[in-house]
Amino acid sequence: MARRVVDVLVPVALNQTYSYRVPDGVELNPGDVVSVPLGARDVTAVVWADNPNPDPRLHNRLKETGEKLDVPPLKPELRSFVDWVANYTLSARGMVLRMTLRMGEHLGPERVRMGVRLVGAPPQRMTVARRRLIDVLSDGLLHSKSDAVREAGVSAGVIDGLVDEGTLVIEPLPRDLAPPSPDPSFAEPDFSPEQRIAADAMKELVSKDEFQVALLDGVTGSGKTEVYFEAVAENIRRGRQTMILMPEIALTGQFLDRFSARFGVRPIEWHSELTPRTRARNWAAVAAGDAPVVVGARSALFLPYANLGLIIVDEEHDQAYKQDEGAHYHARDMAVVRGSIAKIPVVLCSATPSVESEVNARKGRYRRVALPSRFGGQHMPQIEAIDLKREGPARGRFISPRLAEEIKIAIERREQALLFLNRRGYAPLTLCRACGHRFACTICDAWLVDHRFRQRLVCHHCGFSMPRPHQCPHCGAEESLAAIGPGVERLQEEAANLFPDARTMVLSSDLITDIETMRSELNEIAEGRVDIIIGTQLVAKGHNFPRLNLVGVVDADLGLGNGDPRAAERTFQLLNQVIGRAGREQGRGVGYLQTHQPEHPVMKALVASDREAFYASEIDARERALYPPFGRLASLIISAGDRPTAEGFARKLASAAPLDERVQVLGPAEAPLAVIKGRYRFRILVKSVRSIDLSAYMREWLAAGPKTKGNLKLEIDIDPQSFL
């Protein structure tokens, strides 16, 4: 009798499955998680399909599968999603599967943790360390070994010695109890009539139990979170799981508190900051259906939910949803795909929707649920432009006199002010006044950023850093180095000089060591212990600062001149979001835009609070240029250790592109960042009409084109968000 053979997908950078024999007496089905031998090691993999007709030539060479892991199988919906993402993004299926099996060696039953208890007489030989440990354990309770070591200030060897003498005994610690489920009726909110209509629409969406996308489109401070919580509550009542995606884990601190206030408990978290043990526990809870609500970063999209019934994408416009390493995917778009495959509703939420979502709502593909005004009768911030050509700051300063005066008044009123500048560090460039030498990265085509707090010059692309020198390495001049342009650290220095009695805080990803530090600093601001907040785009992402009524955007033009087709959209969204932090609870918020281009359409739309005019203009420009969502884009980045190799391969690759009048192949040309980490980079941009299957075109092209070898590398990005 022929042995049964299955095809197994392994989470490595390969697109194909491998065939394995099933051992006698073992029952395996598609979706089962197994251990299989791969080369000289065993890896965790997934049975993808039965193979009823294996190649007879391989019969005696097929290896057997190893043990079947004690975890729920991956459902057909998730396996279809993995296949779809890999096919669309031209990624290896194994790399997409890897995102669903993020546990690696931690998959399977949770290991038993051991504790220590005092049970016997004191030892004959008593030392100071032994006495401290016995005192800690004198309550007779079971303590974890790590806790006992830390509290007594002893080494683990002291515990082992007392165990050998019978004074202590080691026993298994009880398993952590599963957290209670969220209670959908714990604290039902008192909605305004406008919010009640939106909340009812959310509940109706979930009750239909079918695929539909809704765009929850509400101004900043309108209560979007509380409204979509009603969709979550309805989904909990129906016994199904909810996935809530957030662009930044820094957002989750206040969010978790709001969730707990509404549902009585916190949801399960999923992000890179979790410890391996917590990740393993949470993964298992999701797969077993014991996690009713999961809040996480984009990778939460690939978790093996047992009974997923609702997907929510908060701040759906945010660029952080794009994954630019490994498999290149956009979590918002893939959330819609997963919702479609699973036949469940998807809610996209934003105060400034992406142009793609706005167009889908206008065309009726998405259902728009609107919240056009703030909760509690609060007004939207008034926005004014400060024309830097007419009333700019003094030389060497970056805060204009009018903005400085308004900040002074806000502080006197015991209100908070926010200075926003989307530029980390002290200054973006350092040069020598004597010879003009500019400090550049040794392996990237980029200037070194001065980080004065750390006393280092840093490359933000490869991480290279060097101490800030006291003399020019080019001409030897001493004390001749000048910082050019502002970063948030320099802005804090200027604010401290202008307002010496004010308490300032810088919020920047460079200065935050961990997520708990971030949450602590946000709490300090919320509690009013800071007068002036100076921050990068980190401050624009959904935070609620009750006393903040003034926002000053120091360089409103910063994102407009980089050649990115989405530059106007991103600038409008970012400035709208950051100014939307003002006036959310009391008083009237006001935002000041320091700009050299007050006549720019983005600035005019912001000052006039005319969102519709901006979207109409931007949508028209995209449609005329056949940019997304009216056309399709793909980016190919070719890199190598030297310029001729990269350029030569890029030209050969471009010449191999299939001829199709619906597709334009632009380039190759040097990428805007021509060198990163010592690798020379060329870019080919592919532009097509929307009706074409661009992924299939790219697959045909790559099959016919030259193959990479040596140190050549080709990265493919379908629907690119970055053009650097």
XYZ file of C-alpha atoms in Angstrom, residues 36-593:
558
model
C 9.609 18.670 9.384
C 13.273 18.019 8.583
C 14.721 20.629 6.213
C 18.353 20.046 5.410
C 20.191 19.479 8.669
C 17.553 21.025 10.933
C 13.936 20.638 11.933
C 11.585 23.535 11.213
C 7.965 24.361 11.999
C 5.804 24.212 8.870
C 2.193 23.784 7.732
C 0.544 20.998 5.753
C -0.744 22.872 2.694
C -2.421 20.136 0.644
C -2.623 16.413 -0.013
C -0.440 15.153 -2.833
C -2.300 12.198 -4.393
C 0.159 11.894 -7.305
C 3.695 12.319 -5.987
C 6.610 11.984 -8.382
C 7.408 8.216 -8.363
C 11.106 9.008 -8.877
C 11.175 10.621 -5.423
C 9.444 7.741 -3.620
C 12.515 6.480 -1.770
C 13.963 9.954 -1.211
C 10.998 11.576 0.537
C 11.495 12.342 4.209
C 8.783 11.812 6.785
C 7.025 14.599 8.625
C 7.912 14.966 12.275
C 5.563 15.542 15.180
C 2.223 17.280 14.806
C 2.204 20.311 17.098
C -0.535 20.670 19.668
C -1.979 23.877 18.208
C -5.148 24.487 16.182
C -4.695 24.037 12.408
C -4.531 27.073 10.131
C -8.007 27.569 8.706
C -8.649 27.520 4.922
C -9.430 31.254 5.101
C -5.947 32.045 6.425
C -4.199 29.712 3.977
C -6.074 31.353 1.090
C -5.034 34.744 2.450
C -1.363 33.696 2.560
C -1.587 32.506 -1.070
C -3.339 35.738 -2.133
C -0.820 38.063 -0.466
C 2.126 36.146 -1.897
C 0.637 36.153 -5.391
C -0.254 39.862 -5.319
C 2.983 41.154 -3.804
C 5.265 38.714 -5.687
C 6.619 37.539 -2.342
C 7.691 33.994 -1.530
C 4.756 32.148 0.040
C 7.053 30.869 2.742
C 7.874 34.432 3.822
C 4.175 35.299 4.090
C 3.523 32.107 6.063
C 6.364 33.101 8.376
C 4.268 36.048 9.542
C 1.541 33.672 10.730
C 4.046 31.492 12.607
C 5.920 34.256 14.394
C 6.422 32.009 17.411
C 9.161 29.799 15.965
C 10.424 27.539 18.743
C 7.803 28.976 21.099
C 4.947 27.268 19.244
C 3.179 24.481 21.071
C 2.174 24.075 24.710
C 3.445 26.749 27.053
C 6.401 25.522 29.098
C 5.802 24.860 32.777
C 7.391 27.511 35.016
C 8.933 26.330 38.264
C 8.726 27.974 41.674
C 10.390 27.498 45.045
C 8.859 27.020 48.521
C 10.273 26.846 52.077
C 9.413 23.398 53.540
C 12.299 22.081 55.719
C 14.500 23.019 58.635
C 17.213 25.669 58.267
C 20.517 24.336 56.894
C 23.362 23.448 59.205
C 25.580 26.020 57.522
C 23.838 29.401 57.516
C 25.222 32.315 55.472
C 24.019 35.893 55.123
C 22.712 35.153 51.629
C 20.871 32.020 52.791
C 19.317 33.948 55.694
C 18.017 36.674 53.328
C 16.513 34.060 51.013
C 14.832 32.152 53.867
C 13.382 35.423 55.191
C 11.871 36.158 51.766
C 10.347 32.652 51.600
C 9.256 32.519 55.252
C 5.575 32.952 54.293
C 5.563 29.344 53.045
C 4.079 30.409 49.698
C 5.304 29.357 46.276
C 7.532 32.037 44.703
C 8.956 32.059 41.177
C 12.712 31.433 41.230
C 13.441 34.715 39.470
C 11.332 36.699 41.965
C 13.015 35.007 44.936
C 16.492 35.694 43.544
C 15.653 39.341 42.884
C 13.941 40.030 46.240
C 16.657 38.351 48.308
C 19.520 39.743 46.249
C 21.178 36.324 45.876
C 22.321 34.103 43.033
C 20.378 31.111 41.706
C 23.095 28.901 43.199
C 21.928 29.800 46.719
C 18.487 28.361 45.875
C 20.010 25.203 44.391
C 22.118 24.649 47.506
C 19.123 24.925 49.831
C 17.108 22.576 47.597
C 19.897 19.991 47.867
C 19.781 20.287 51.678
C 15.998 19.839 51.792
C 15.252 23.344 53.134
C 13.519 24.356 49.890
C 11.513 22.398 47.343
C 10.907 23.181 43.679
C 7.306 22.860 42.431
C 5.465 23.834 39.221
C 3.922 27.294 39.334
C 0.191 27.394 38.582
C -0.656 28.514 35.073
C -1.769 32.106 34.652
C -5.535 32.393 34.608
C -7.037 33.472 31.299
C -8.142 37.117 31.466
C -11.901 37.672 31.674
C -13.690 38.412 28.417
C -14.646 41.989 27.537
C -18.184 42.824 28.659
C -20.097 44.561 25.826
C -22.511 46.079 28.358
C -19.925 47.146 30.972
C -20.157 50.930 30.393
C -22.389 51.838 27.483
C -21.659 55.422 26.413
C -24.001 58.391 26.319
C -23.869 59.305 22.642
C -24.859 62.532 20.941
C -27.601 62.115 18.303
C -24.952 62.283 15.570
C -22.819 59.621 17.251
C -25.849 57.411 17.911
C -26.654 57.295 14.184
C -23.054 56.321 13.409
C -22.967 53.735 16.226
C -26.190 52.146 14.974
C -24.675 51.961 11.499
C -21.655 50.144 12.984
C -23.871 47.619 14.762
C -25.926 47.053 11.615
C -22.717 46.417 9.647
C -21.704 43.621 12.048
C -25.186 42.124 12.286
C -25.332 41.482 8.521
C -22.482 38.988 8.877
C -21.146 39.589 5.361
C -18.254 41.302 3.651
C -18.692 45.049 3.459
C -16.261 47.933 3.930
C -17.302 51.022 5.870
C -15.288 54.239 6.046
C -15.808 55.812 9.487
C -15.002 59.378 8.487
C -14.973 61.725 11.472
C -13.149 64.930 12.323
C -10.527 64.837 15.083
C -12.227 64.681 18.476
C -15.561 63.442 17.107
C -15.499 60.170 19.095
C -14.693 57.734 16.285
C -13.143 55.253 18.712
C -16.224 55.141 20.969
C -18.410 54.719 17.881
C -16.529 51.760 16.448
C -16.450 50.251 19.944
C -20.174 49.628 19.339
C -19.257 47.439 16.373
C -16.803 45.620 18.662
C -19.507 45.194 21.327
C -21.945 43.730 18.806
C -19.270 41.366 17.519
C -18.506 40.205 21.096
C -22.212 39.531 21.671
C -22.188 37.359 18.559
C -19.285 35.333 20.002
C -16.781 36.324 17.337
C -13.273 37.777 17.414
C -12.318 41.344 16.507
C -8.993 42.520 15.086
C -8.145 46.215 15.630
C -5.095 47.406 13.700
C -3.192 50.513 14.782
C -0.306 52.129 12.878
C 1.956 52.702 15.896
C 2.215 50.797 19.163
C 2.791 54.161 20.866
C -0.921 54.799 20.241
C -2.065 51.857 22.286
C -1.475 53.245 25.799
C -4.410 55.663 25.874
C -6.380 53.315 23.640
C -6.068 50.403 26.097
C -7.330 52.635 28.904
C -10.327 53.690 26.812
C -11.045 50.086 25.868
C -10.886 49.028 29.516
C -13.230 51.850 30.541
C -15.756 50.683 27.921
C -15.467 46.878 28.270
C -14.086 46.355 31.793
C -10.863 44.593 30.720
C -7.976 45.211 28.372
C -7.749 43.424 25.008
C -4.954 41.090 23.924
C -1.984 42.986 22.430
C 0.143 41.923 19.459
C 3.318 43.787 18.517
C 7.098 43.468 18.432
C 7.608 44.758 21.995
C 6.006 41.695 23.607
C 8.237 39.206 25.398
C 8.594 35.784 23.719
C 6.496 34.156 26.460
C 3.698 36.718 26.090
C 3.779 36.378 22.303
C 3.467 32.593 22.600
C 0.595 32.903 25.068
C -1.247 35.489 22.974
C -0.730 33.531 19.727
C -2.184 30.429 21.364
C -5.138 32.409 22.770
C -5.921 33.851 19.326
C -5.711 30.445 17.649
C -7.887 28.811 20.327
C -10.540 31.551 20.175
C -9.750 32.720 23.729
C -8.876 36.251 22.620
C -12.157 38.046 21.826
C -10.386 41.290 20.835
C -6.829 41.713 19.536
C -5.201 45.128 19.222
C -1.985 45.187 17.285
C 0.356 46.474 14.649
C 0.107 45.411 11.009
C 1.499 41.919 11.730
C -1.683 41.116 13.721
C -3.306 40.775 10.302
C -1.627 37.373 9.863
C -2.632 35.792 13.183
C -4.592 32.487 13.032
C -7.935 33.704 14.411
C -10.301 30.920 15.337
C -13.499 32.850 14.599
C -12.746 36.274 13.151
C -15.873 38.384 12.677
C -14.696 42.013 12.335
C -11.596 43.945 11.236
C -11.037 47.595 12.195
C -8.182 49.650 10.739
C -7.678 52.776 12.866
C -5.967 55.813 11.260
C -6.277 53.962 7.944
C -4.426 56.706 6.057
C -1.193 56.237 8.025
C 1.961 55.418 6.085
C 3.143 53.080 8.876
C 0.725 50.433 7.558
C 3.126 49.804 4.675
C 5.601 46.974 5.276
C 8.823 47.690 3.374
C 10.947 44.705 4.421
C 10.493 41.071 3.469
C 7.024 40.802 1.952
C 6.037 44.320 0.837
C 2.361 44.787 1.668
C -0.036 47.507 2.806
C -1.927 46.352 5.904
C -5.002 48.488 5.145
C -5.430 46.970 1.698
C -4.656 43.456 2.886
C -7.182 43.886 5.730
C -9.836 44.486 3.084
C -8.634 41.372 1.248
C -8.786 39.242 4.402
C -12.251 40.573 5.137
C -13.323 39.641 1.606
C -11.931 36.092 1.882
C -13.460 35.561 5.333
C -16.727 37.254 4.293
C -16.719 39.622 7.283
C -17.097 43.419 7.638
C -14.130 45.801 7.646
C -14.155 49.302 9.181
C -11.588 51.859 8.002
C -11.345 54.811 10.375
C -9.765 58.241 9.825
C -10.211 61.987 10.154
C -8.261 62.397 6.901
C -8.958 59.360 4.709
C -6.460 58.239 2.114
C -7.309 59.333 -1.411
C -7.856 55.660 -2.278
C -10.480 55.231 0.470
C -12.082 58.591 -0.311
C -12.519 57.612 -3.967
C -13.961 54.220 -2.989
C -16.460 55.961 -0.693
C -17.427 58.480 -3.390
C -17.993 55.674 -5.893
C -20.100 53.684 -3.449
C -17.680 50.764 -3.040
C -17.314 51.673 0.633
C -20.131 52.811 2.878
C -19.334 56.192 4.416
C -20.337 56.718 8.052
C -19.717 60.385 8.864
C -19.051 62.265 12.103
C -18.696 65.862 10.889
C -18.467 67.605 14.289
C -16.638 67.213 17.591
C -18.143 65.567 20.620
C -19.506 67.815 23.377
C -19.929 70.851 21.154
C -16.172 71.556 20.942
C -15.166 73.614 17.905
C -12.590 72.565 15.361
C -9.311 74.521 15.661
C -9.009 77.799 13.826
C -6.002 77.691 11.487
C -3.860 80.658 10.444
C -0.868 80.840 8.118
C 2.236 82.783 9.118
C 3.984 83.920 5.928
C 7.679 83.487 6.667
C 8.561 85.750 3.754
C 6.951 88.683 5.590
C 7.104 87.869 9.290
C 9.794 85.251 9.695
C 12.016 84.746 12.757
C 15.369 86.421 13.313
C 18.485 84.877 11.760
C 19.377 81.627 13.513
C 15.872 81.361 15.012
C 12.962 79.219 13.835
C 9.972 80.361 15.904
C 8.408 83.479 14.403
C 7.626 86.459 16.688
C 3.851 86.015 16.257
C 3.976 82.322 17.146
C 6.233 83.063 20.148
C 3.768 85.665 21.421
C 0.839 83.250 21.119
C 2.778 80.542 22.985
C 3.524 83.035 25.766
C -0.192 83.868 26.097
C -1.118 80.151 26.156
C 1.368 79.453 28.961
C 0.035 82.402 30.965
C -3.442 80.857 30.626
C -1.999 77.598 32.007
C -2.672 75.896 28.684
C -0.305 73.686 26.713
C 1.354 74.479 23.392
C 2.710 72.033 20.831
C 5.565 72.867 18.444
C 5.552 70.392 15.572
C 8.550 69.720 13.342
C 8.859 66.419 11.507
C 12.642 66.321 11.767
C 14.506 64.342 14.402
C 17.720 65.352 16.142
C 19.255 68.807 16.590
C 20.038 69.732 12.976
C 19.801 67.862 9.650
C 23.241 69.006 8.472
C 26.580 69.999 9.998
C 29.183 71.900 7.964
C 32.476 73.660 8.498
C 32.262 77.458 8.245
C 35.961 77.607 7.284
C 36.080 75.225 4.303
C 32.452 74.266 3.634
C 32.988 70.556 4.409
C 29.676 68.743 5.003
C 29.429 65.705 7.228
C 28.015 62.811 5.211
C 27.509 59.128 5.919
C 30.429 56.992 4.778
C 28.174 54.296 3.273
C 24.943 56.172 2.362
C 24.059 59.052 0.093
C 22.851 61.096 3.055
C 23.976 63.813 5.462
C 24.654 62.971 9.082
C 22.060 64.349 11.495
C 23.357 66.143 14.577
C 21.916 64.566 17.747
C 23.081 67.043 20.370
C 21.508 65.182 23.321
C 23.633 62.135 22.468
C 26.638 64.168 21.228
C 26.732 62.153 18.003
C 26.256 62.592 14.265
C 23.901 59.863 13.003
C 22.773 58.468 9.655
C 19.013 57.798 9.755
C 19.248 55.262 6.923
C 21.905 52.789 8.061
C 22.431 53.699 11.724
C 26.093 54.740 11.338
C 27.120 57.247 13.991
C 30.235 59.080 15.132
C 31.082 61.435 17.994
C 30.536 65.091 17.158
C 34.109 66.369 16.547
C 35.537 69.640 17.856
C 37.488 70.339 14.681
C 36.913 69.907 10.968
C 38.408 66.620 9.673
C 38.934 68.269 6.269
C 40.751 71.516 7.102
C 41.528 71.093 10.804
C 39.776 74.315 11.845
C 38.671 74.255 15.479
C 35.207 75.233 16.733
C 34.192 75.947 13.122
C 31.317 73.482 12.844
C 27.857 74.951 12.300
C 24.485 73.232 12.663
C 22.321 74.013 9.617
C 18.551 73.936 9.939
C 16.419 72.876 12.875
C 15.464 69.545 14.401
C 13.252 69.044 17.442
C 16.223 69.133 19.832
C 17.273 72.548 18.523
C 13.682 73.700 18.756
C 13.621 72.739 22.429
C 16.792 74.778 22.986
C 15.144 77.812 21.379
C 11.912 77.319 23.351
C 13.917 77.111 26.602
C 15.579 80.437 25.774
C 12.282 82.114 24.862
C 10.315 80.677 27.789
C 12.823 79.905 30.579
C 10.133 79.078 33.150
C 8.172 76.711 30.901
C 8.455 72.938 31.240
C 9.330 71.410 27.863
C 9.392 67.842 26.563
C 10.604 66.410 23.254
C 8.645 63.511 21.770
C 10.748 61.808 19.115
C 11.384 58.164 18.277
C 15.146 58.711 18.753
C 14.703 59.567 22.422
C 12.298 56.802 23.446
C 14.001 53.663 24.707
C 10.894 51.490 25.086
C 7.127 51.528 24.903
C 6.685 52.010 28.656
C 8.806 55.178 28.574
C 6.649 56.453 25.732
C 3.433 55.781 27.622
C 4.842 57.417 30.766
C 5.750 60.590 28.873
C 2.341 60.761 27.206
C 0.726 60.459 30.648
C 2.855 63.336 31.940
C 1.554 65.515 29.121
C -2.058 64.420 29.616
C -1.786 65.235 33.330
C -0.581 68.768 32.565
C 2.993 68.409 33.835
C 4.408 69.806 30.580
C 3.856 73.315 29.172
C 5.437 73.045 25.718
C 5.518 69.779 23.748
C 8.034 69.629 20.908
C 7.464 66.654 18.667
C 7.789 64.868 15.357
C 4.948 62.993 13.631
C 4.763 60.801 16.729
C 2.509 63.453 18.322
C 0.058 63.481 15.408
C -1.187 59.942 15.920
C -4.416 59.932 17.877
C -3.213 61.179 21.274
C -5.536 63.158 23.509
C -3.979 66.063 25.446
C -6.780 67.747 27.439
C -4.972 71.064 28.075
C -3.529 71.510 24.600
C -5.095 74.437 22.751
C -2.268 75.783 20.572
C -0.296 74.014 17.848
C 2.510 75.682 15.937
C 3.793 73.937 12.813
C 7.361 75.223 12.500
C 7.968 74.182 8.863
C 4.669 73.429 7.142
C 6.388 73.139 3.735
C 8.718 70.322 4.784
C 6.921 67.452 3.043
C 5.935 69.222 -0.172
C 9.160 69.309 -2.177
C 10.350 65.695 -2.303
C 8.978 64.523 -5.657
C 6.567 62.052 -4.052
C 3.221 61.785 -5.899
C 1.541 61.558 -2.490
C 3.392 64.565 -1.016
C 0.377 66.900 -1.006
C -1.920 64.235 0.463
C 0.535 63.306 3.208
C 1.220 66.909 4.136
C -2.496 67.690 4.328
C -3.163 64.602 6.459
C -0.218 65.121 8.792
C -0.878 68.823 9.430
C -4.616 68.237 9.793
C -3.974 65.487 12.324
C -1.392 67.399 14.356
C -3.491 70.581 14.526
C -6.444 68.373 15.450
C -4.730 67.684 18.792
C -5.739 71.224 19.866
C -8.943 72.238 21.644
C -10.388 68.752 22.080
C -11.775 69.212 25.614
C -11.874 72.865 26.654
C -11.329 76.275 25.108
C -10.906 76.973 21.404
C -7.968 75.365 19.636
C -5.829 77.309 17.195
C -3.128 76.189 14.776
C -0.393 78.285 13.163
C 1.303 77.173 9.954
